[in-house]
Coordinates of C-alpha atoms in Angstrom, one line a residue:
X175 CA 0.0 0.0 0.0
X176 CA 1.5 3.4 -1.0
X177 CA 1.7 6.4 1.3
X178 CA -1.0 8.1 -0.8
X179 CA -3.4 5.2 -0.3
X180 CA -2.6 5.0 3.5
X181 CA -3.3 8.7 3.8
X182 CA -6.5 8.4 1.8
X183 CA -7.8 5.6 4.0
X184 CA -7.0 7.3 7.3
X185 CA -10.2 9.4 7.2
X186 CA -12.6 6.5 6.7
X187 CA -10.8 4.5 9.3
X188 CA -11.2 7.3 11.9
X189 CA -14.8 7.9 10.8
X190 CA -15.5 4.2 11.5
X191 CA -13.9 4.4 14.9
X192 CA -16.0 7.4 15.8
X193 CA -19.2 5.7 14.4
X194 CA -18.7 2.7 16.7
X195 CA -17.7 4.6 19.8
X196 CA -20.6 7.0 19.5
X197 CA -23.1 4.4 18.5
X198 CA -22.3 2.0 21.3
X199 CA -21.8 4.4 24.2
X200 CA -24.9 6.5 23.3
X201 CA -27.4 3.7 23.7
X202 CA -26.2 0.5 25.3
X203 CA -27.8 1.7 28.6
X204 CA -31.2 1.7 26.9
X205 CA -30.6 -1.8 25.6
X206 CA -29.7 -3.1 29.1
X207 CA -32.8 -1.4 30.6
X208 CA -35.1 -2.8 28.0
X209 CA -33.9 -6.4 28.4
X210 CA -34.1 -6.1 32.2
X211 CA -37.6 -4.7 31.9
X212 CA -39.0 -7.8 30.2
X213 CA -37.5 -10.3 32.6
X214 CA -33.8 -10.7 31.9
X215 CA -31.5 -11.1 34.9
X216 CA -28.1 -9.3 34.8
X217 CA -26.4 -12.4 33.3
X218 CA -29.0 -12.7 30.5
X219 CA -28.9 -8.9 29.8
X220 CA -25.1 -9.1 29.5
X221 CA -25.5 -12.0 27.1
X222 CA -28.0 -10.1 25.0
X223 CA -25.8 -7.1 24.8
X224 CA -22.8 -9.2 23.8
X225 CA -24.8 -11.2 21.2
X226 CA -26.3 -8.2 19.6
X227 CA -22.9 -6.4 19.3
X228 CA -21.1 -9.3 17.9
X229 CA -23.8 -10.2 15.4
X230 CA -24.4 -6.8 14.0
X231 CA -20.6 -6.1 13.9
X232 CA -20.1 -9.1 11.7
X233 CA -23.1 -8.0 9.6
X234 CA -21.6 -4.6 9.1
X235 CA -18.4 -6.1 7.8
X236 CA -20.2 -8.5 5.4
X237 CA -22.6 -5.8 4.0
X238 CA -19.9 -3.1 3.6
X239 CA -17.5 -5.5 1.8
X240 CA -20.2 -7.0 -0.3
X241 CA -21.8 -3.7 -1.4
X242 CA -18.7 -1.5 -1.3
X243 CA -20.8 1.0 0.6
X244 CA -20.6 2.2 4.3
X245 CA -23.6 0.1 5.4
X246 CA -23.8 0.2 9.2
X247 CA -26.0 -1.8 11.5
X248 CA -27.1 -1.3 15.1
X249 CA -29.4 -2.7 17.8
X250 CA -32.9 -1.2 17.8
X251 CA -32.7 1.6 20.3
X252 CA -36.3 2.6 19.9
X253 CA -37.2 -1.1 20.2
X254 CA -35.3 -1.3 23.5
X255 CA -37.1 1.8 24.7
X256 CA -40.4 0.1 23.9
X257 CA -39.3 -2.8 26.1
X258 CA -38.6 -0.4 28.9
X259 CA -42.2 0.7 28.7
X260 CA -43.3 -2.9 29.3
X261 CA -41.7 -3.0 32.7
X262 CA -44.1 -4.7 35.1
X263 CA -46.3 -5.9 32.3
X264 CA -44.1 -8.6 30.7
X265 CA -41.9 -10.6 33.0
X266 CA -41.7 -13.9 31.2
X267 CA -38.2 -13.8 29.7
X268 CA -38.6 -17.0 27.6
X269 CA -41.8 -15.5 26.1
X270 CA -40.0 -12.3 25.3
X271 CA -37.2 -14.2 23.6
X272 CA -39.8 -16.0 21.5
X273 CA -41.1 -12.6 20.5
X274 CA -37.6 -11.5 19.5
X275 CA -37.2 -14.6 17.3
X276 CA -40.5 -13.8 15.5
X277 CA -39.2 -10.2 14.9
X278 CA -36.2 -11.7 13.1
X279 CA -38.5 -13.9 11.0
X280 CA -40.6 -10.8 10.0
X281 CA -37.6 -8.8 9.0
X282 CA -36.4 -11.6 6.8
X283 CA -39.8 -11.9 5.3
X284 CA -39.8 -8.1 4.6
X285 CA -36.7 -8.5 2.4
X286 CA -38.2 -11.4 0.5
X287 CA -41.7 -9.9 0.2
X288 CA -41.4 -6.3 -0.9
X289 CA -45.2 -5.7 -0.4
X290 CA -44.6 -6.3 3.4
X291 CA -42.1 -3.5 3.6
X292 CA -44.4 -1.3 1.5
X293 CA -47.2 -2.1 4.0
X294 CA -45.1 -0.8 6.9
X295 CA -44.3 2.3 4.8
X296 CA -48.0 2.9 4.4
X297 CA -48.6 3.3 8.1
X298 CA -49.2 7.1 8.4
X299 CA -45.9 8.7 9.5
X300 CA -47.6 10.8 12.3
X301 CA -49.2 7.6 13.8
X302 CA -45.9 5.7 13.8
X303 CA -44.1 8.7 15.3
X304 CA -46.8 9.1 17.9
X305 CA -46.4 5.4 18.9
X306 CA -42.6 5.9 19.2
X307 CA -43.0 9.1 21.3
X308 CA -45.5 7.3 23.5
X309 CA -43.1 4.4 24.3
X310 CA -40.2 6.9 24.8
X311 CA -41.9 9.3 27.2
X312 CA -41.5 7.1 30.3
X313 CA -37.8 6.7 29.8
X314 CA -37.4 10.4 28.9
X315 CA -38.9 11.3 32.3
X316 CA -36.2 9.4 34.1
X317 CA -33.7 12.3 34.3
X318 CA -36.4 14.4 36.1
X319 CA -37.3 11.6 38.6
X320 CA -33.6 10.8 39.2
X321 CA -32.9 14.5 39.8
X322 CA -35.6 14.6 42.3
X323 CA -34.5 11.5 44.1
X324 CA -30.7 11.8 43.9
X325 CA -29.9 15.4 42.9
X326 CA -26.2 15.3 43.9
X327 CA -25.6 12.2 41.7
X328 CA -27.7 13.2 38.7
X329 CA -26.9 16.9 38.4
X330 CA -23.3 16.4 37.2
X331 CA -24.5 14.1 34.4
X332 CA -27.1 16.5 33.2
X333 CA -24.8 19.5 33.3
X334 CA -22.1 17.7 31.3
X335 CA -24.7 16.5 28.8
X336 CA -26.2 19.9 28.4
X337 CA -22.9 21.7 27.9
X338 CA -21.6 19.0 25.5
X339 CA -24.9 19.2 23.6
X340 CA -24.2 22.9 23.0
X341 CA -20.5 22.7 22.1
X342 CA -19.7 19.0 21.4
X343 CA -23.0 17.5 20.3
X344 CA -21.6 14.3 18.8
X345 CA -19.9 13.5 22.1
X346 CA -22.7 14.6 24.4
X347 CA -23.8 11.1 25.3
X348 CA -20.3 9.5 25.6
X349 CA -19.3 12.4 27.9
X350 CA -22.5 12.1 30.0
X351 CA -21.9 8.3 30.3
X352 CA -18.3 8.9 31.4
X353 CA -19.5 11.4 34.0
X354 CA -22.0 8.8 35.2
X355 CA -19.3 6.2 35.5
X356 CA -17.2 8.6 37.6
X357 CA -20.2 9.4 39.8
X358 CA -20.8 5.7 40.3
X359 CA -17.2 5.1 41.1
X360 CA -17.2 7.8 43.8
X361 CA -20.5 6.5 45.2
X362 CA -19.2 3.0 45.5
X363 CA -16.0 4.2 47.0
X364 CA -17.9 6.0 49.7
X365 CA -20.7 3.5 50.4
X366 CA -18.9 0.2 49.5
X367 CA -19.2 -2.0 46.4
X368 CA -22.0 -4.6 46.1
X369 CA -21.6 -8.3 45.6
X370 CA -20.2 -8.6 42.0
X371 CA -20.8 -12.4 41.8
X372 CA -24.2 -12.1 40.2
X373 CA -22.8 -10.6 37.0
X374 CA -19.4 -11.6 35.5
X375 CA -17.2 -8.9 34.2
X376 CA -16.2 -10.8 31.1
X377 CA -18.3 -11.5 28.0
X378 CA -21.0 -14.1 28.8
X379 CA -23.5 -16.2 26.9
X380 CA -26.7 -17.3 28.4
X381 CA -29.0 -19.5 26.2
X382 CA -32.8 -19.2 26.7
X383 CA -35.2 -21.6 25.1
X384 CA -37.8 -19.4 23.3
X385 CA -41.5 -19.9 24.3
X386 CA -44.4 -19.1 22.0
X387 CA -46.9 -16.9 23.8
X388 CA -49.7 -15.2 22.0
X389 CA -49.8 -12.1 24.2
X390 CA -46.0 -11.6 23.8
X391 CA -46.3 -12.1 20.0
X392 CA -48.9 -9.3 19.8
X393 CA -47.7 -7.0 22.6
X394 CA -43.9 -7.3 22.0
X395 CA -43.2 -8.8 18.5
X396 CA -45.7 -6.7 16.6
X397 CA -44.8 -3.3 18.0
X398 CA -41.1 -4.1 18.1
X399 CA -41.1 -5.1 14.4
X400 CA -43.0 -1.9 13.4
X401 CA -40.8 0.4 15.5
X402 CA -37.7 -1.2 14.1
X403 CA -38.8 -1.0 10.5
X404 CA -40.4 2.5 10.7
X405 CA -37.8 4.2 13.0
X406 CA -34.6 2.4 11.9
X407 CA -34.6 0.3 8.7
X408 CA -36.6 2.7 6.4
X409 CA -34.8 5.8 7.7
X410 CA -31.5 3.9 7.4
X411 CA -32.2 3.5 3.7
X412 CA -33.0 7.2 3.4
X413 CA -29.7 8.2 5.1
X414 CA -27.6 6.1 2.7
X415 CA -29.6 7.5 -0.2
X416 CA -28.9 11.1 1.0
X417 CA -25.2 10.4 0.6
X418 CA -25.6 8.8 -2.9
X419 CA -25.6 5.1 -1.9
X420 CA -28.2 2.5 -2.8
X421 CA -28.9 0.4 0.3
X422 CA -28.7 -3.3 -0.4
X423 CA -32.3 -3.8 0.8
X424 CA -32.7 -7.5 0.4
X425 CA -29.3 -8.3 1.7
X426 CA -29.7 -6.0 4.6
X427 CA -33.0 -7.4 5.6
X428 CA -31.6 -10.9 5.3
X429 CA -28.5 -10.1 7.4
X430 CA -30.4 -8.2 10.1
X431 CA -33.3 -10.6 10.2
X432 CA -31.2 -13.7 10.4
X433 CA -28.9 -11.9 12.8
X434 CA -31.9 -11.1 15.0
X435 CA -32.9 -14.8 15.0
X436 CA -29.3 -15.8 15.9
X437 CA -29.1 -13.3 18.7
X438 CA -32.6 -13.9 20.1
X439 CA -31.9 -17.1 22.1
X440 CA -28.9 -15.4 23.7
X441 CA -31.1 -12.4 24.7
X442 CA -30.8 -10.0 21.7
X443 CA -34.0 -8.2 20.9
X444 CA -33.6 -6.8 17.3
X445 CA -30.9 -5.7 14.8
X446 CA -31.5 -3.2 12.0
X447 CA -29.9 -0.7 9.7
X448 CA -28.3 2.2 11.6
X449 CA -30.0 5.5 11.0
X450 CA -28.4 8.4 12.9
X451 CA -24.9 6.8 13.3
X452 CA -25.0 5.8 9.6
X453 CA -24.3 9.4 8.6
X454 CA -21.0 9.3 10.5
X455 CA -19.7 6.6 8.3
X456 CA -21.3 7.7 5.0
X457 CA -20.8 11.4 5.2
X458 CA -18.0 13.7 4.2
X459 CA -16.0 13.1 7.4
X460 CA -15.3 9.6 6.0
X461 CA -13.2 11.2 3.3
X462 CA -13.6 12.9 -0.1
X463 CA -13.4 9.6 -2.0
X464 CA -16.9 8.1 -1.8
X465 CA -15.7 4.8 -3.3
X466 CA -13.5 4.3 -0.2
X467 CA -16.0 5.1 2.5
X468 CA -17.0 1.4 2.8
X469 CA -13.7 1.1 4.8
X470 CA -15.5 3.2 7.5
X471 CA -18.2 0.5 7.7
X472 CA -15.6 -2.3 8.0
X473 CA -13.7 -0.3 10.6
X474 CA -16.9 0.3 12.6
X475 CA -17.6 -3.4 12.6
X476 CA -14.1 -4.3 13.9
X477 CA -14.4 -1.7 16.7
X478 CA -17.8 -3.0 17.7
X479 CA -16.3 -6.4 18.1
X480 CA -13.7 -5.0 20.4
X481 CA -16.4 -3.1 22.4
X482 CA -18.4 -6.3 22.8
X483 CA -15.7 -7.5 25.2
X484 CA -16.8 -4.9 27.7
X485 CA -20.5 -6.0 27.7
X486 CA -20.3 -8.0 30.9
X487 CA -18.5 -5.2 32.8
X488 CA -21.0 -2.6 31.6
X489 CA -24.0 -4.6 32.8
X490 CA -22.3 -5.1 36.1
X491 CA -21.6 -1.4 36.6
X492 CA -25.1 -0.6 35.5
X493 CA -26.6 -3.0 38.0
X494 CA -24.4 -1.4 40.8
X495 CA -25.5 2.2 39.9
X496 CA -27.3 4.0 42.7
X497 CA -31.0 4.8 42.3
X498 CA -32.2 5.6 38.8
X499 CA -28.9 7.2 37.6
X500 CA -28.4 4.9 34.6
X501 CA -32.1 5.2 33.6
X502 CA -31.5 9.0 33.6
X503 CA -28.6 8.5 31.2
X504 CA -30.8 6.4 29.0
X505 CA -33.5 9.1 29.1
X506 CA -31.0 11.8 28.1
X507 CA -29.9 9.6 25.2
X508 CA -33.4 9.4 23.9
X509 CA -34.5 13.0 24.4
X510 CA -33.6 14.0 20.8
X511 CA -35.4 11.1 19.4
X512 CA -38.4 11.8 21.5
X513 CA -38.5 15.5 20.5
X514 CA -38.3 14.6 16.8
X515 CA -41.0 12.0 17.2
X516 CA -43.4 14.3 19.0
X517 CA -42.9 17.1 16.4
X518 CA -43.5 14.6 13.5
X519 CA -46.5 13.2 15.3
X520 CA -48.3 16.5 15.7
X521 CA -47.1 18.5 12.7
X522 CA -50.0 17.6 10.3
X523 CA -53.4 19.1 11.4
X524 CA -55.2 16.3 9.5
X525 CA -53.8 13.6 11.6
X526 CA -53.2 15.5 14.9
X527 CA -56.1 14.0 16.8
X528 CA -55.4 10.4 15.7
X529 CA -51.7 10.9 16.6
X530 CA -52.6 12.4 20.0
X531 CA -54.8 9.4 20.7
X532 CA -51.9 7.1 19.7
X533 CA -49.5 8.9 21.9
X534 CA -51.6 9.0 25.1
X535 CA -52.6 5.3 24.6
X536 CA -49.0 4.2 24.1
X537 CA -47.8 6.3 26.9
X538 CA -50.5 5.2 29.4
X539 CA -48.9 1.8 30.0
X540 CA -52.3 0.2 29.9
X541 CA -52.5 -3.5 29.5
X542 CA -55.5 -5.3 28.0
X543 CA -55.8 -9.0 27.3
X544 CA -52.1 -9.2 28.4
X545 CA -51.1 -6.9 25.5
X546 CA -49.2 -3.6 26.3
X547 CA -50.0 0.0 25.3
X548 CA -47.8 0.2 22.3
X549 CA -49.9 -2.1 20.3
X550 CA -53.2 -0.6 21.5
X551 CA -51.8 2.9 20.7
X552 CA -51.1 1.9 17.2
X553 CA -54.5 0.2 16.8
X554 CA -56.4 3.2 18.3
X555 CA -54.5 5.6 16.1
X556 CA -55.1 3.7 12.9
X557 CA -58.8 3.4 13.7
X558 CA -59.1 7.1 14.6
X559 CA -57.2 8.1 11.4
X560 CA -59.5 6.0 9.3
X561 CA -62.6 7.6 10.9
X562 CA -61.2 11.1 10.4
X563 CA -60.5 10.4 6.8
X564 CA -63.7 8.6 6.1
X565 CA -65.7 10.2 3.2
X566 CA -62.8 12.5 2.1
X567 CA -62.5 12.5 -1.6
X568 CA -59.2 14.2 -2.1
X569 CA -57.6 13.9 1.4
X570 CA -53.9 14.4 1.5
X571 CA -51.7 11.4 2.0
X572 CA -50.5 11.0 5.6
X573 CA -48.1 8.2 4.8
X574 CA -45.3 10.7 4.4
X575 CA -42.4 10.2 2.2
X576 CA -40.7 6.9 3.0
X577 CA -38.2 4.9 1.0
X578 CA -40.2 2.2 -0.8
X579 CA -38.9 -1.3 -0.1
X580 CA -39.9 -2.5 -3.5
X581 CA -38.1 0.3 -5.2
X582 CA -35.0 -0.4 -3.1
X583 CA -35.2 -4.1 -4.1
X584 CA -35.4 -3.2 -7.8
X585 CA -32.5 -0.8 -7.5
X586 CA -30.4 -3.7 -5.9
X587 CA -31.4 -5.9 -8.8
X588 CA -30.2 -3.4 -11.3
X589 CA -26.9 -3.0 -9.4
X590 CA -26.4 -6.8 -9.3
X591 CA -27.1 -7.0 -13.1
X592 CA -24.6 -4.2 -13.8
X593 CA -21.9 -6.0 -11.7
X594 CA -22.5 -9.2 -13.6

């Protein structure tokens, strides 16, 4: 490799490192909280975090090399937040694992059956955003409740996050997390460390036999699939498209769907195309040569594999955190997503009432027939939207502009034919 080539590849390599560090540190707390909320013990949560990270890291490397594009994957952060909202409603871990497995099957089917992806795209954008905002609101309240209960512990985290958001926005969550870890260390130094034997500090694997449960299929698998598709996979396609790349739709759905099925018995909830962090690997910061930015994707995958080694230690530290401090960190991580979701939900006057009904139902935490509020919020919103639109001849479309799965599949076919 010449010096010129080395210099040219330094930018995508650094962009890949930043992508992995920001993507992992900004949301792993949400994943742990979500898995614990549906019945996982610390060992099972550590296994889920490890399995998700390893599987999607390998998926990133495969897709980036295959497509020669910076295709990045991630765990479903909105999906994990949805699981947090089920705390106290769903405590059967084996049934939750069964639901995760079904989500993987549905994602694979979406890649094979373009009409299924198009069906998800036809869910009115405000309704999907309102459901997402409803499942996020509980976790986004955590910084306030933590500040009320433990002000001396929570205040440093919030101050650092707020200042970093103003001047170092990309590193706001990593810096807030680092501050939280320092606070935890000081707290444990003063009050004494707990018994660490319950959670190993090294990567761990805990196998759970999935159990089919109808309530979990409807209350977990259905909303988790919709949130993952509508809030991650379809926007992920749009992000890549905005930088001039055609997302390998079928291959990505196959890799993420099979990856979800592989990770599910080990505690992983869902894997998808990255949306926000995808821009770090696909944008100009990955170098001026767009044909070399796939190296950023490969680098991100390698760094994610290294970060997976710390999964057990991170769960152990999270379990030892005082009060609701780590929930507060997770809430801060999701405030931006919540704000965007609530704006998107209420922006269109034609769907505002239906979106509001979706939001309050999803946020209520109500359980009916063993099924949580996320599903009922979506159902209520779709019914209300149908009633509001009934009889309109030339009503405006509320589906919003979403990347069409069938169009993405056709684009991939054309790319494959051009290569051959």
